Amino acid sequence: MLMTEVIRAKRDRESLPPHVIRQVIREYTDGTIPDYQMSALLMAVYLNGLDKTELTAWAGAMLHSGEVLDLSSIPGAKVDKHSTGGVGDKISIPLAPLVAVCGVRVPMISGRGLGHTGGTLDKLESIPGFRTDLSIPQFVGGVARVGACLIGQTDSLAPADRKLYALRDVTSTVASIPLIAASIMSKKLAEGVSGLVLDVKVGSGAFMKTLDDARELARTLVAIGEGNGVKTEALLTDMNQPIGRAVGNALEVRESIEVLRGEGPRDTTALVEALGGAMLRMGGQAADQEEGEARIRAAIASGDGLDRFRWMVEFQGGDPWVVDEPDRLPAAFHTKDLIFNEDGFVRAVDTEKIGMAGVLLGGGRRKKEDQIDPAVGMEIRVRIGDAIRRGDVSATIHYNDSDRLAAAEAMLAEAWTVGPEPPEQGPLVIDRIAGAGSPG
Amino acid sequence: MLMTEVIRAKRDRESLPPHVIRQVIREYTDGTIPDYQMSALLMAVYLNGLDKTELTAWAGAMLHSGEVLDLSSIPGAKVDKHSTGGVGDKISIPLAPLVAVCGVRVPMISGRGLGHTGGTLDKLESIPGFRTDLSIPQFVGGVARVGACLIGQTDSLAPADRKLYALRDVTSTVASIPLIAASIMSKKLAEGVSGLVLDVKVGSGAFMKTLDDARELARTLVAIGEGNGVKTEALLTDMNQPIGRAVGNALEVRESIEVLRGEGPRDTTALVEALGGAMLRMGGQAADQEEGEARIRAAIASGDGLDRFRWMVEFQGGDPWVVDEPDRLPAAFHTKDLIFNEDGFVRAVDTEKIGMAGVLLGGGRRKKEDQIDPAVGMEIRVRIGDAIRRGDVSATIHYNDSDRLAAAEAMLAEAWTVGPEPPEQGPLVIDRIAGAGSPG
């Protein structure tokens, strides 16, 4: 195989055979193929795309560039959930213990926040003592014993993805649906799961701003999963406003505990039910979506989900008392209420601005090296469609630094659009995209 | 300027401002921009193109990446001719002295043969003693005294082109009309000429196989020249069969001498007249094309062109007696006639196969490092439209090695297409494309 011929073929919109793609990924990972050839190929892929067969091979080759976890010693279904990223997206935290309670194990390898979206690892680490850097054997042990475990990326899984991502980052080839999808799926499939539920976000706070793009990403993700032998289903969900009330690491853990107590915001709870229901269906613990959602609700009502979360926190070195006394979580020194200056209805929210305000407060990262402050964040007090009056509170800011407060306030100044009429509103779960191999 | 933003802009089909292009070329040449970013940009340029303003800036930046010759000490017009490459294209050899005789100086920096097309330097070096590695001062002296001088590329001219070409070669970004055009023009404009006539070849022996591609290349070349302040005109000429009779280095010098003696093949002579006429017009030594061509014919008839060529050979260290006794040129030990096996008319010639047969005989290079044999080659005995009979000679092969002969014969086996009817034939000069600043 000549790499120049591979680049030429993709440049000329030809389809690359799977064995060629596998060799390219292998030889790029081991350094045989230099960066300057790979970046030309990446740009050709960016502009000319990859078809379904190519995508399956590309993601599969990245997946097999490193260790693939073997969870076969653990009985039963192992199903993970992955979100493409949103604002206030704490769903994994209540979801994992609830699904585990219902008999489907959840091995979850997650990421950190970057840009306007938060990361589950950062949120969980706001629990004093909570460790996400468990070894692979410890992780497998957690999945086997507790039923759910949540750790960060390790160097041994999908090393091709790290090397390729670094190159894409400096060659403007990040925002490509096939490359994004292959990157996501290579990491998730390396977890050794039997099923995967994807939460593909669409709207002002998501990476995919349009339904068409989100649907294409969802289809691409599902095709890669199914092509690599893993049952995969994607939910397209609304990200035109933050999920629930809390945006910020410790604040989101607090809201997660509220969900587990049956006291969570309606939309957060509804998303947990929808995604959890799909995971139970996929794991063979529910005959249909309805039964799956009912089982999740029952696990909330019984308190079993809360108990399982307490165990999960304890297993991962965190302070289990947090679950019963959320005031043990880090809290900001100050709060400030932002108020509306007009009467009307909340018509729209610039969700990305809310996410960026959280970063400006110190709760997220602009660069990978940035340190985060777990205590800061916002409680969002209104939702789209709410009637508001001049003087009503839009958000309560939790802050530790007045300069950072000022920056966040400036960012939030025009985050809410108010008008005289309530807007039309769409559903929270917009669509479901299942592969041929997924249970309906 | 962030290189990632430059790549993104071209990826998204935006136009890059000239100052950005200049910075990119400068920083790539000095090593600030790494190969892996440049190759992503090159692929984006390959797939999304460059507009006229971008092209002018790109070629101009490459031109100014090194020395630009200052020929202002030499009075009068300085006009060069460049061919995009064909088979049997020895035109520069008789052209340069003829144009010089008519009062327009010809500073010609030329290339070596690679692939199926020959190079003027290789042809001239078949003259015993002829040197093409003159220093820049010697070259300028030759242009001033003899009126025409022909040397090879030097490291000091357009270094960006060498570095970019090497990267394009390994990233499958060679066959891009804007990048080809910028590469050609950066080198030619660095000669410090006031005018440039381009011979853009189209047909089975040319890089451009279709008239549309050739026309686009011609327009692009002219736009770059005019955009950089040099009068530029392109002739689109037929390359569906070799030019003249001779293909091979010493054989082509011999045919060049025949042209200068007024005994050359009709098409070779016609091309010399057409291109020379345009150069004289451009250099202000002819009022129109007709007068220009008449002056070239007169310089042939008077023998002045032959005398000037003798001087040129002598100035560049070659054996001037070759001009009067072409048998002093290297000759192959053996010849073999290829014959037709049928009656009919020559309908088509696979000119690229003839070029490759010349390479297989040892007269050209497959890799840059290959040594060439100046003596070998072919005399093509028929032209498209000729009536032929079984047993007629299609070509006489001049060879030194029977294995190489066998390889060339195999390549030539199906080079000629014979049919019962003569084909329709187009003109030798298909079209002229002039810039706004060129004299009509």
PDB file of C-alpha atoms in Angstrom, chain A residues 63-303:
ATOM      1  CA  LEU A  63     -10.717   0.856  18.545  1.00  0.00           C
ATOM      2  CA  HIS A  64      -8.234  -1.973  17.929  1.00  0.00           C
ATOM      3  CA  SER A  65      -5.215   0.350  18.039  1.00  0.00           C
ATOM      4  CA  GLY A  66      -5.041  -0.389  21.771  1.00  0.00           C
ATOM      5  CA  GLU A  67      -6.516  -2.494  24.538  1.00  0.00           C
ATOM      6  CA  VAL A  68     -10.182  -3.534  24.276  1.00  0.00           C
ATOM      7  CA  LEU A  69     -11.658  -4.312  27.685  1.00  0.00           C
ATOM      8  CA  ASP A  70     -12.788  -7.879  28.182  1.00  0.00           C
ATOM      9  CA  LEU A  71     -15.843  -7.810  30.447  1.00  0.00           C
ATOM     10  CA  SER A  72     -16.854 -11.378  29.577  1.00  0.00           C
ATOM     11  CA  SER A  73     -16.096 -12.500  33.138  1.00  0.00           C
ATOM     12  CA  ILE A  74     -18.975 -10.303  34.315  1.00  0.00           C
ATOM     13  CA  PRO A  75     -22.352 -11.953  33.693  1.00  0.00           C
ATOM     14  CA  GLY A  76     -25.238 -10.113  32.046  1.00  0.00           C
ATOM     15  CA  ALA A  77     -25.544  -7.175  29.737  1.00  0.00           C
ATOM     16  CA  LYS A  78     -23.087  -4.281  29.837  1.00  0.00           C
ATOM     17  CA  VAL A  79     -24.534  -1.099  28.359  1.00  0.00           C
ATOM     18  CA  ASP A  80     -23.083   2.410  28.359  1.00  0.00           C
ATOM     19  CA  LYS A  81     -24.567   5.794  27.532  1.00  0.00           C
ATOM     20  CA  HIS A  82     -22.702   8.587  25.779  1.00  0.00           C
ATOM     21  CA  SER A  83     -23.782  12.199  25.332  1.00  0.00           C
ATOM     22  CA  THR A  84     -22.358  14.391  22.583  1.00  0.00           C
ATOM     23  CA  GLY A  85     -22.189  17.188  25.129  1.00  0.00           C
ATOM     24  CA  GLY A  86     -24.460  19.885  26.421  1.00  0.00           C
ATOM     25  CA  VAL A  87     -24.880  22.415  29.199  1.00  0.00           C
ATOM     26  CA  GLY A  88     -26.035  21.139  32.577  1.00  0.00           C
ATOM     27  CA  ASP A  89     -25.790  17.577  31.291  1.00  0.00           C
ATOM     28  CA  LYS A  90     -25.395  15.628  34.539  1.00  0.00           C
ATOM     29  CA  ILE A  91     -27.521  12.725  33.293  1.00  0.00           C
ATOM     30  CA  SER A  92     -24.807  10.041  33.625  1.00  0.00           C
ATOM     31  CA  ILE A  93     -24.575  10.576  37.388  1.00  0.00           C
ATOM     32  CA  PRO A  94     -28.099   9.498  38.375  1.00  0.00           C
ATOM     33  CA  LEU A  95     -28.447   7.253  35.313  1.00  0.00           C
ATOM     34  CA  ALA A  96     -25.573   4.849  36.004  1.00  0.00           C
ATOM     35  CA  PRO A  97     -26.715   3.704  39.480  1.00  0.00           C
ATOM     36  CA  LEU A  98     -30.396   3.519  38.427  1.00  0.00           C
ATOM     37  CA  VAL A  99     -29.631   1.287  35.435  1.00  0.00           C
ATOM     38  CA  ALA A 100     -27.312  -0.845  37.576  1.00  0.00           C
ATOM     39  CA  VAL A 101     -30.117  -1.332  40.120  1.00  0.00           C
ATOM     40  CA  CYS A 102     -32.306  -2.658  37.315  1.00  0.00           C
ATOM     41  CA  GLY A 103     -29.778  -5.360  36.387  1.00  0.00           C
ATOM     42  CA  VAL A 104     -27.810  -3.880  33.503  1.00  0.00           C
ATOM     43  CA  ARG A 105     -24.178  -3.132  34.235  1.00  0.00           C
ATOM     44  CA  VAL A 106     -22.761   0.256  33.250  1.00  0.00           C
ATOM     45  CA  PRO A 107     -19.043   0.470  32.432  1.00  0.00           C
ATOM     46  CA  MET A 108     -18.579   4.171  31.729  1.00  0.00           C
ATOM     47  CA  ILE A 109     -15.334   5.741  30.521  1.00  0.00           C
ATOM     48  CA  SER A 110     -15.908   9.443  30.356  1.00  0.00           C
ATOM     49  CA  GLY A 111     -14.244  12.719  29.459  1.00  0.00           C
ATOM     50  CA  ARG A 112     -13.490  16.061  31.022  1.00  0.00           C
ATOM     51  CA  GLY A 113     -15.157  19.317  30.168  1.00  0.00           C
ATOM     52  CA  LEU A 114     -13.646  21.435  27.413  1.00  0.00           C
ATOM     53  CA  GLY A 115     -15.162  24.612  26.038  1.00  0.00           C
ATOM     54  CA  HIS A 116     -18.736  25.391  26.951  1.00  0.00           C
ATOM     55  CA  THR A 117     -19.779  21.840  27.857  1.00  0.00           C
ATOM     56  CA  GLY A 118     -18.982  20.246  31.196  1.00  0.00           C
ATOM     57  CA  GLY A 119     -17.529  16.800  31.800  1.00  0.00           C
ATOM     58  CA  THR A 120     -18.901  14.064  34.025  1.00  0.00           C
ATOM     59  CA  LEU A 121     -15.474  13.391  35.546  1.00  0.00           C
ATOM     60  CA  ASP A 122     -15.152  16.991  36.735  1.00  0.00           C
ATOM     61  CA  LYS A 123     -18.616  16.866  38.250  1.00  0.00           C
ATOM     62  CA  LEU A 124     -18.024  13.625  40.172  1.00  0.00           C
ATOM     63  CA  GLU A 125     -14.645  14.858  41.380  1.00  0.00           C
ATOM     64  CA  SER A 126     -16.425  17.678  43.209  1.00  0.00           C
ATOM     65  CA  ILE A 127     -17.425  14.959  45.704  1.00  0.00           C
ATOM     66  CA  PRO A 128     -14.618  15.037  48.296  1.00  0.00           C
ATOM     67  CA  GLY A 129     -12.282  12.086  47.761  1.00  0.00           C
ATOM     68  CA  PHE A 130     -13.959  10.780  44.588  1.00  0.00           C
ATOM     69  CA  ARG A 131     -11.380   9.189  42.281  1.00  0.00           C
ATOM     70  CA  THR A 132     -11.831   8.716  38.548  1.00  0.00           C
ATOM     71  CA  ASP A 133      -8.297   7.468  37.916  1.00  0.00           C
ATOM     72  CA  LEU A 134      -8.924   3.846  38.882  1.00  0.00           C
ATOM     73  CA  SER A 135      -6.854   1.175  37.164  1.00  0.00           C
ATOM     74  CA  ILE A 136      -8.546  -1.023  34.580  1.00  0.00           C
ATOM     75  CA  PRO A 137      -8.752  -3.996  37.007  1.00  0.00           C
ATOM     76  CA  GLN A 138     -10.282  -1.713  39.676  1.00  0.00           C
ATOM     77  CA  PHE A 139     -12.743  -0.422  37.070  1.00  0.00           C
ATOM     78  CA  VAL A 140     -13.719  -3.933  36.004  1.00  0.00           C
ATOM     79  CA  GLY A 141     -14.117  -4.802  39.699  1.00  0.00           C
ATOM     80  CA  GLY A 142     -16.412  -1.812  40.177  1.00  0.00           C
ATOM     81  CA  VAL A 143     -18.579  -2.818  37.237  1.00  0.00           C
ATOM     82  CA  ALA A 144     -18.764  -6.391  38.569  1.00  0.00           C
ATOM     83  CA  ARG A 145     -19.482  -5.529  42.219  1.00  0.00           C
ATOM     84  CA  VAL A 146     -21.288  -2.171  42.262  1.00  0.00           C
ATOM     85  CA  GLY A 147     -22.795  -2.593  38.774  1.00  0.00           C
ATOM     86  CA  ALA A 148     -21.610   0.811  37.598  1.00  0.00           C
ATOM     87  CA  CYS A 149     -18.230   2.476  37.555  1.00  0.00           C
ATOM     88  CA  LEU A 150     -17.111   5.716  35.968  1.00  0.00           C
ATOM     89  CA  ILE A 151     -13.499   6.533  35.115  1.00  0.00           C
ATOM     90  CA  GLY A 152     -11.487   8.742  32.766  1.00  0.00           C
ATOM     91  CA  GLN A 153      -9.776   7.845  29.500  1.00  0.00           C
ATOM     92  CA  THR A 154      -6.652   5.764  29.898  1.00  0.00           C
ATOM     93  CA  ASP A 155      -3.632   5.701  27.589  1.00  0.00           C
ATOM     94  CA  SER A 156      -4.152   2.050  26.784  1.00  0.00           C
ATOM     95  CA  LEU A 157      -7.558   2.491  25.123  1.00  0.00           C
ATOM     96  CA  ALA A 158      -7.741   3.692  21.500  1.00  0.00           C
ATOM     97  CA  PRO A 159      -4.302   5.387  21.352  1.00  0.00           C
ATOM     98  CA  ALA A 160      -4.892   6.108  17.634  1.00  0.00           C
ATOM     99  CA  ASP A 161      -7.692   8.447  18.659  1.00  0.00           C
ATOM    100  CA  ARG A 162      -5.440  10.550  20.874  1.00  0.00           C
ATOM    101  CA  LYS A 163      -2.773  10.850  18.173  1.00  0.00           C
ATOM    102  CA  LEU A 164      -5.317  11.606  15.452  1.00  0.00           C
ATOM    103  CA  TYR A 165      -7.200  14.099  17.599  1.00  0.00           C
ATOM    104  CA  ALA A 166      -3.995  16.024  18.319  1.00  0.00           C
ATOM    105  CA  LEU A 167      -3.294  16.240  14.577  1.00  0.00           C
ATOM    106  CA  ARG A 168      -6.889  17.196  13.725  1.00  0.00           C
ATOM    107  CA  ASP A 169      -6.725  19.942  16.347  1.00  0.00           C
ATOM    108  CA  VAL A 170      -3.827  21.703  14.550  1.00  0.00           C
ATOM    109  CA  THR A 171      -5.030  21.076  10.984  1.00  0.00           C
ATOM    110  CA  SER A 172      -8.644  22.318  11.229  1.00  0.00           C
ATOM    111  CA  THR A 173     -10.096  18.869  10.650  1.00  0.00           C
ATOM    112  CA  VAL A 174     -11.974  18.525  13.948  1.00  0.00           C
ATOM    113  CA  ALA A 175     -15.503  19.494  12.851  1.00  0.00           C
ATOM    114  CA  SER A 176     -16.086  16.519  10.564  1.00  0.00           C
ATOM    115  CA  ILE A 177     -19.052  14.280  11.367  1.00  0.00           C
ATOM    116  CA  PRO A 178     -17.347  11.033  10.260  1.00  0.00           C
ATOM    117  CA  LEU A 179     -14.163  11.856  12.182  1.00  0.00           C
ATOM    118  CA  ILE A 180     -16.106  12.978  15.275  1.00  0.00           C
ATOM    119  CA  ALA A 181     -18.201   9.827  15.142  1.00  0.00           C
ATOM    120  CA  ALA A 182     -15.197   7.542  14.680  1.00  0.00           C
ATOM    121  CA  SER A 183     -13.441   9.228  17.600  1.00  0.00           C
ATOM    122  CA  ILE A 184     -16.422   8.847  19.938  1.00  0.00           C
ATOM    123  CA  MET A 185     -17.167   5.278  18.949  1.00  0.00           C
ATOM    124  CA  SER A 186     -13.573   4.028  19.066  1.00  0.00           C
ATOM    125  CA  LYS A 187     -13.391   5.028  22.721  1.00  0.00           C
ATOM    126  CA  LYS A 188     -16.830   3.750  23.695  1.00  0.00           C
ATOM    127  CA  LEU A 189     -16.482   0.421  21.880  1.00  0.00           C
ATOM    128  CA  ALA A 190     -13.109  -0.126  23.599  1.00  0.00           C
ATOM    129  CA  GLU A 191     -15.076  -0.427  26.855  1.00  0.00           C
ATOM    130  CA  GLY A 192     -16.158  -3.887  25.740  1.00  0.00           C
ATOM    131  CA  VAL A 193     -19.877  -3.092  26.058  1.00  0.00           C
ATOM    132  CA  SER A 194     -22.634  -5.183  24.466  1.00  0.00           C
ATOM    133  CA  GLY A 195     -24.840  -2.151  23.876  1.00  0.00           C
ATOM    134  CA  LEU A 196     -24.581   1.601  23.658  1.00  0.00           C
ATOM    135  CA  VAL A 197     -27.201   4.333  23.966  1.00  0.00           C
ATOM    136  CA  LEU A 198     -26.210   7.674  22.484  1.00  0.00           C
ATOM    137  CA  ASP A 199     -27.676  10.997  23.528  1.00  0.00           C
ATOM    138  CA  VAL A 200     -27.139  13.222  20.491  1.00  0.00           C
ATOM    139  CA  LYS A 201     -27.808  16.808  21.505  1.00  0.00           C
ATOM    140  CA  VAL A 202     -29.165  19.384  19.118  1.00  0.00           C
ATOM    141  CA  GLY A 203     -29.739  23.085  19.642  1.00  0.00           C
ATOM    142  CA  SER A 204     -28.154  26.293  20.857  1.00  0.00           C
ATOM    143  CA  GLY A 205     -26.062  24.549  23.525  1.00  0.00           C
ATOM    144  CA  ALA A 206     -24.981  21.551  21.447  1.00  0.00           C
ATOM    145  CA  PHE A 207     -22.126  21.064  18.982  1.00  0.00           C
ATOM    146  CA  MET A 208     -24.783  20.226  16.404  1.00  0.00           C
ATOM    147  CA  LYS A 209     -26.915  23.326  15.970  1.00  0.00           C
ATOM    148  CA  THR A 210     -29.275  21.887  13.359  1.00  0.00           C
ATOM    149  CA  LEU A 211     -31.490  18.836  13.377  1.00  0.00           C
ATOM    150  CA  ASP A 212     -30.043  17.714  10.029  1.00  0.00           C
ATOM    151  CA  ASP A 213     -26.475  17.690  11.357  1.00  0.00           C
ATOM    152  CA  ALA A 214     -27.534  15.977  14.576  1.00  0.00           C
ATOM    153  CA  ARG A 215     -29.455  13.342  12.675  1.00  0.00           C
ATOM    154  CA  GLU A 216     -26.485  12.714  10.390  1.00  0.00           C
ATOM    155  CA  LEU A 217     -24.170  12.376  13.386  1.00  0.00           C
ATOM    156  CA  ALA A 218     -26.656  10.024  15.092  1.00  0.00           C
ATOM    157  CA  ARG A 219     -26.976   7.845  12.007  1.00  0.00           C
ATOM    158  CA  THR A 220     -23.202   7.789  11.605  1.00  0.00           C
ATOM    159  CA  LEU A 221     -22.653   6.796  15.236  1.00  0.00           C
ATOM    160  CA  VAL A 222     -25.268   4.054  15.030  1.00  0.00           C
ATOM    161  CA  ALA A 223     -23.818   2.739  11.759  1.00  0.00           C
ATOM    162  CA  ILE A 224     -20.338   2.506  13.289  1.00  0.00           C
ATOM    163  CA  GLY A 225     -21.632   0.722  16.396  1.00  0.00           C
ATOM    164  CA  GLU A 226     -23.695  -1.766  14.454  1.00  0.00           C
ATOM    165  CA  GLY A 227     -20.878  -2.233  11.914  1.00  0.00           C
ATOM    166  CA  ASN A 228     -18.605  -3.218  14.784  1.00  0.00           C
ATOM    167  CA  GLY A 229     -21.109  -5.663  16.270  1.00  0.00           C
ATOM    168  CA  VAL A 230     -22.458  -3.573  19.162  1.00  0.00           C
ATOM    169  CA  LYS A 231     -26.172  -2.846  19.540  1.00  0.00           C
ATOM    170  CA  THR A 232     -26.445   0.917  19.240  1.00  0.00           C
ATOM    171  CA  GLU A 233     -29.311   3.360  19.496  1.00  0.00           C
ATOM    172  CA  ALA A 234     -29.299   7.130  19.427  1.00  0.00           C
ATOM    173  CA  LEU A 235     -31.796   9.546  20.979  1.00  0.00           C
ATOM    174  CA  LEU A 236     -31.893  13.013  19.475  1.00  0.00           C
ATOM    175  CA  THR A 237     -32.614  15.316  22.418  1.00  0.00           C
ATOM    176  CA  ASP A 238     -33.232  19.009  22.773  1.00  0.00           C
ATOM    177  CA  MET A 239     -30.334  21.229  23.884  1.00  0.00           C
ATOM    178  CA  ASN A 240     -31.928  24.624  23.315  1.00  0.00           C
ATOM    179  CA  GLN A 241     -31.720  25.287  27.040  1.00  0.00           C
ATOM    180  CA  PRO A 242     -29.650  23.850  29.900  1.00  0.00           C
ATOM    181  CA  ILE A 243     -30.785  20.508  31.278  1.00  0.00           C
ATOM    182  CA  GLY A 244     -32.495  20.991  34.643  1.00  0.00           C
ATOM    183  CA  ARG A 245     -31.536  23.848  36.917  1.00  0.00           C
ATOM    184  CA  ALA A 246     -27.892  23.396  37.847  1.00  0.00           C
ATOM    185  CA  VAL A 247     -24.890  24.318  35.707  1.00  0.00           C
ATOM    186  CA  GLY A 248     -21.593  23.817  37.556  1.00  0.00           C
ATOM    187  CA  ASN A 249     -19.825  20.812  38.991  1.00  0.00           C
ATOM    188  CA  ALA A 250     -20.935  20.491  42.639  1.00  0.00           C
ATOM    189  CA  LEU A 251     -24.296  22.083  41.800  1.00  0.00           C
ATOM    190  CA  GLU A 252     -24.924  19.380  39.215  1.00  0.00           C
ATOM    191  CA  VAL A 253     -24.042  16.588  41.665  1.00  0.00           C
ATOM    192  CA  ARG A 254     -26.574  18.162  44.044  1.00  0.00           C
ATOM    193  CA  GLU A 255     -29.230  18.089  41.312  1.00  0.00           C
ATOM    194  CA  SER A 256     -28.290  14.479  40.488  1.00  0.00           C
ATOM    195  CA  ILE A 257     -28.969  13.517  44.097  1.00  0.00           C
ATOM    196  CA  GLU A 258     -32.314  15.334  43.901  1.00  0.00           C
ATOM    197  CA  VAL A 259     -33.205  13.226  40.860  1.00  0.00           C
ATOM    198  CA  LEU A 260     -32.293  10.050  42.737  1.00  0.00           C
ATOM    199  CA  ARG A 261     -34.498  11.240  45.617  1.00  0.00           C
ATOM    200  CA  GLY A 262     -37.406  11.801  43.241  1.00  0.00           C
ATOM    201  CA  GLU A 263     -37.122  15.545  43.731  1.00  0.00           C
ATOM    202  CA  GLY A 264     -35.267  16.461  40.562  1.00  0.00           C
ATOM    203  CA  PRO A 265     -36.340  18.882  37.846  1.00  0.00           C
ATOM    204  CA  ARG A 266     -38.851  17.393  35.472  1.00  0.00           C
ATOM    205  CA  ASP A 267     -36.670  17.503  32.327  1.00  0.00           C
ATOM    206  CA  THR A 268     -33.590  16.028  34.003  1.00  0.00           C
ATOM    207  CA  THR A 269     -35.712  13.223  35.387  1.00  0.00           C
ATOM    208  CA  ALA A 270     -37.449  12.673  32.046  1.00  0.00           C
ATOM    209  CA  LEU A 271     -34.105  12.352  30.247  1.00  0.00           C
ATOM    210  CA  VAL A 272     -32.841   9.877  32.838  1.00  0.00           C
ATOM    211  CA  GLU A 273     -36.000   7.840  32.301  1.00  0.00           C
ATOM    212  CA  ALA A 274     -35.796   7.969  28.513  1.00  0.00           C
ATOM    213  CA  LEU A 275     -32.111   7.026  28.344  1.00  0.00           C
ATOM    214  CA  GLY A 276     -32.346   4.526  31.192  1.00  0.00           C
ATOM    215  CA  GLY A 277     -35.403   2.917  29.578  1.00  0.00           C
ATOM    216  CA  ALA A 278     -33.461   2.474  26.345  1.00  0.00           C
ATOM    217  CA  MET A 279     -30.502   0.966  28.196  1.00  0.00           C
ATOM    218  CA  LEU A 280     -32.750  -1.534  29.992  1.00  0.00           C
ATOM    219  CA  ARG A 281     -34.434  -2.510  26.733  1.00  0.00           C
ATOM    220  CA  MET A 282     -31.044  -2.951  25.120  1.00  0.00           C
ATOM    221  CA  GLY A 283     -29.775  -4.957  28.089  1.00  0.00           C
ATOM    222  CA  GLY A 284     -32.786  -7.277  28.037  1.00  0.00           C
ATOM    223  CA  GLN A 285     -34.231  -5.988  31.326  1.00  0.00           C
ATOM    224  CA  ALA A 286     -37.348  -4.427  29.799  1.00  0.00           C
ATOM    225  CA  ALA A 287     -39.655  -5.624  27.036  1.00  0.00           C
ATOM    226  CA  ASP A 288     -40.212  -2.163  25.678  1.00  0.00           C
ATOM    227  CA  GLN A 289     -39.406   1.478  26.287  1.00  0.00           C
ATOM    228  CA  GLU A 290     -42.433   1.974  28.508  1.00  0.00           C
ATOM    229  CA  GLU A 291     -41.497  -0.878  30.815  1.00  0.00           C
ATOM    230  CA  GLY A 292     -37.905   0.334  30.902  1.00  0.00           C
ATOM    231  CA  GLU A 293     -38.921   3.840  31.964  1.00  0.00           C
ATOM    232  CA  ALA A 294     -41.289   2.433  34.582  1.00  0.00           C
ATOM    233  CA  ARG A 295     -38.455   0.380  36.074  1.00  0.00           C
ATOM    234  CA  ILE A 296     -36.249   3.479  36.285  1.00  0.00           C
ATOM    235  CA  ARG A 297     -39.076   5.372  38.020  1.00  0.00           C
ATOM    236  CA  ALA A 298     -39.528   2.483  40.441  1.00  0.00           C
ATOM    237  CA  ALA A 299     -35.799   2.459  41.253  1.00  0.00           C
ATOM    238  CA  ILE A 300     -36.072   6.153  42.097  1.00  0.00           C
ATOM    239  CA  ALA A 301     -39.208   5.706  44.184  1.00  0.00           C
ATOM    240  CA  SER A 302     -37.761   2.808  46.171  1.00  0.00           C
ATOM    241  CA  GLY A 303     -34.584   4.691  46.995  1.00  0.00           C
TER     242      GLY A 303
END
